[in-house]
Amino acid sequence: MLGLNRQDTALLIIVAVLTLLAPFILNPFPEGSGLATLNAGYPDLMQRFVIYGIFAIGFNILFGLTGYLSFGHAAFLGVGSYAAVWMFKLIGMQVIPAVLFSMAISAILALGIGYVSLRRSGIYFSILTLAFAQMCYNLAYSVLGNPNSRFNLTNGETGLQLTLDDPRILGVQRTPDGGIPVPNFFGIEMRDSYDLHLGDWVFTFSGGYYFAAAVMLIAFYIAIRIFRSPFGLMLRGVKSNQTRLYYTGINARPYTLAAFVISGTYAGLAGGLLACMDPLAGAERMQWTASGEVVLMTILGGAGTLIGPVLGAGFIKYFENIFSKINDNVLHGWFAFLPDGLEDFMVTLVHPFVGKGWHLTLGILFMLVVIFLPGGLVEGGQRILGLFRRRKAPPPGPDPEHHPKPTPHVAE
Amino acid sequence: MGILEVKNVSKSFGGLKALRDVNLSVAEHSVHAIIGPNGAGKSTLLNVLVGKLVPDTGSVMFDGQSLLGRKPYEINQMGISRVFQTPEIFGDLTVIENVMIPCFAKRDGVFRMHAFETVENEAEIVAQAEAALADVGMLERRDMHAAALSRGDKRRLELAMCLVQEPRLLLLDEPTAGMARADTNRTIELLRQIHAKRDITMVIIEHDMHVVFSLAQRITVLAQGAPLVEDTPENIKGHPKVREAYLGEAA
Ligand SMILES: Nc1ncnc2c1ncn2[C@@H]1O[C@H](COP(=O)(O)OP(=O)(O)OP(=O)(O)O)[C@@H](O)[C@H]1O
Ligand SMILES: [Mg+2]
C-alpha cells in the first residue's frame, strides 16, 4: 500500500490507529481516581507527543541513518516557531501557510549550518552544530530581539506574541468580540476540543491534536519511504563505511547535506506546529538542553529504527509532564492502604524519583537502556516478542536452544 | 602507451621514502602483477593511483588523463575500482545491499536524490547485484550482515562490489589473502574469466606466487620503494636479483 511493503504498511497502520485512538489509550484511569494523575490523554500533552515525535523522526533521518550526531537541532525547532508566529502576525491564522513557512525557513538555515558543519565529522561535527545553535539562541535572545530596535524579529526575553495590532493581511485582525483570533485549519480551531463522558471516564478530542497527529503520520510515512529508498541506502552506507563509499564513486557530502536539510526541515515543522498549538515563540526553545533532549529521545527509542524515535519522544514527554506532577499528596493517596509507618516509608522512598526528581528517574532509565538495550526500546520490544514467538512455536528439536541450519545440498 | 602510465612518482612519509621515482606502464587489457617484500611500497602506489595520497613528484595518467588532484570518487567514476588490503565493506549492511551501492553508483553517478523510489523495487539493480554475488559464489549469503562474514568472504564480497561496476582498471591489493585454497582457486578462475570476457585491465598485488603466476602477463618487482625489474613471469622466475630480494625470502 502507498508503495510500502507489507511489513511497513502494517507498521504505518498500527501507528495510525494508535494515534487516532490516543485520547482513549492515554486515559485508562477514571477521573477522580488516585491513578488519574498518570493519565496523559489531555490535549496539551498529546499534542506534544506527536509534535516531538516529528522532531525525533526527523532527527533520526540524520543521526539514525548517517551517524552524524547533531547537537544543535533545537535551533531549527525554534526558528520554525518564530516563522510560524510571524505568519500568524502578518498573513493570517491559517496553519498550513504557517507550517510551510516554518519548514522553508528552517530548511534554508539547515542548508547553511549543514554546509559548514559537515566539513567535519564525529565530535567536531557535533561541536560545530552546538556552536551554531548557541549562536542562534543568542541572536534570538538578544541581538535580534531588542524591543526598541526597528529590526525586532524575536522580541527577546519576552518572546514573540500575537497582538491586536498585527496586520494579518489575509485574515482578521481581531475576532468579533475583540479578541486575538486563534490558529485554525480551515475553520477548525487548534484549541477546539470535545469532551466525551463515559461513566467515570472523560475523553478529550482536540482539534489541535488531530491536526498535529495527521501531520505526524504524513511525516512518518515520508520517513519510511526515505529509509527504504536508494537515498536511504546511501545514508546507511555513510554511517557504515564512508571510505568505501568514496572509492565506490559516491560523494558522501551532498547525501549527508540532504539528510541534514531534511531533518532540519522536520524540526522546523515541529516548531511550527508548537506555535500553531500555542501561538508564541521564545528563545528557550532553542537552548542546548532542547537539542540534547531530541538526542535522548532518539537513542532511548532506538536510533536508526523507524518507530523508535516516536516511542522515545512519547516516553520522555510522559516523564517530563506526568512524573513531574506526582507530589507527596499523590503518593500518600497511592500508599494509603499501607499501615501508617510503612506508608511514610514508601513515600520517602519514592519521593526522590518523582516530582522535581523526575530527571533522576529518566537518567536511571536512560542508563539502563543504553547499557542493556543498545538498540533502545525497540530492541526491548523485539526481545519480548521473540520470547513469545519462541514459546508459541513448536520446539524445533530435543534441544530448544539449538537451531541447526538447514542442511546444504548433499553434493557440496 | 599503456592505459596506465606512472612516471617518476615519489612519496615520502616524514623521513621514510615509501616510493622512489617509480615508473610503471600497464598495457591495456593486460594483467600486471606487482610483487615485493612487506613495506616495499605496493599499497602506497595504489593509494596514489586512487587519489588517497598525493605524490611528492611525478605524474599518473589513466587513458590519457591525469589522475592527480582528482577526488577518489571522481577517479572511480572514470573506471577505476579497488579491492583493499584490509577489506573495505559496509559492515552494517546486508551482503546484497553492499553490492547494490556500487550498482547505484554506476547508474546514478556521484550523487542522485532517489528518495522516493524503493530499493526492493529496483529490479534491474537487484538482478545485477545478485548476478555479481553468484559470480563470486556468495549468493546464498545474500541477506547476511556483511560484518558477520569470514575474512575470505569479505574479500570475495569486495571483489563482487568492484566487478559489478565493470571497471576498466581493476586494482587488487592481495585479493586472496585469508582465503581457503579452494576459494583462492575459484577467485583465480573468476578473474581469468572476467579478463577474457571484458575489456578490463588488472593490476594485482599478491604475495601468493601461485596466484601471480596463474594470472599475470607482466610482473613488476618493487623493493624499498623502487622498481627492481619488470618482465614476463617466465623471466622473473629465473631472475637472480628477484630470487635474492624477494622469492628467496618467500620460499
Ligand atoms: N600513511 C602512512 N604514513 C606513514 N607511513 C606509511 C603510510 N603508509 C605507508 N607507510 C609506510 O610506507 C612503507 C610502504 O608501505 P606499503 O603499505 O606501501 O607497503 P606494502 O608493499 O603494501 O607492504 P605489505 O606487503 O605489507 O602490504 C611502509 O614502511 C609503511 O610503514
Ligand atoms: Mg600492502
Short mmCIF file of C-alpha atoms in Angstrom, two decimals, chain A residues 405, chain B residues 87-99 133 136-161 178-179 183:
data_model
loop_
_atom_site.label_atom_id
_atom_site.label_comp_id
_atom_site.label_asym_id
_atom_site.label_seq_id
_atom_site.Cartn_x
_atom_site.Cartn_y
_atom_site.Cartn_z
CA LYS A 405 20.91 -24.60 9.87
CA PRO B 87 38.51 -5.36 3.14
CA GLU B 88 36.54 -2.12 2.99
CA ILE B 89 32.89 -3.15 3.01
CA PHE B 90 29.68 -1.85 4.57
CA GLY B 91 29.64 -3.97 7.71
CA ASP B 92 26.24 -2.77 8.93
CA LEU B 93 24.51 -3.60 5.67
CA THR B 94 23.48 -6.94 4.24
CA VAL B 95 25.60 -8.61 1.59
CA ILE B 96 23.19 -7.76 -1.22
CA GLU B 97 22.95 -4.12 -0.10
CA ASN B 98 26.74 -3.94 -0.19
CA VAL B 99 26.68 -4.88 -3.86
CA LEU B 133 27.16 -12.40 -5.95
CA VAL B 136 31.84 -14.91 -6.62
CA GLY B 137 29.81 -17.79 -5.20
CA MET B 138 28.13 -15.86 -2.41
CA LEU B 139 24.50 -15.78 -3.44
CA GLU B 140 23.42 -17.96 -0.54
CA ARG B 141 24.85 -15.36 1.86
CA ARG B 142 22.70 -12.68 0.22
CA ASP B 143 20.87 -11.50 3.34
CA MET B 144 23.63 -11.92 5.89
CA HIS B 145 25.14 -8.97 7.70
CA ALA B 146 28.40 -8.24 5.95
CA ALA B 147 30.22 -7.77 9.26
CA ALA B 148 29.49 -11.40 10.14
CA LEU B 149 31.34 -12.78 7.10
CA SER B 150 34.70 -14.52 7.35
CA ARG B 151 37.79 -12.64 6.15
CA GLY B 152 37.89 -14.56 2.90
CA ASP B 153 34.19 -13.95 2.25
CA LYS B 154 34.62 -10.25 2.91
CA ARG B 155 37.27 -10.21 0.19
CA ARG B 156 35.01 -12.03 -2.22
CA LEU B 157 32.23 -9.59 -1.42
CA GLU B 158 34.51 -6.62 -2.02
CA LEU B 159 35.55 -8.17 -5.31
CA ALA B 160 31.90 -8.52 -6.32
CA MET B 161 31.35 -4.87 -5.38
CA GLY B 178 42.97 -15.04 4.13
CA MET B 179 41.08 -17.26 1.70
CA ASP B 183 38.27 -20.12 -2.69
#
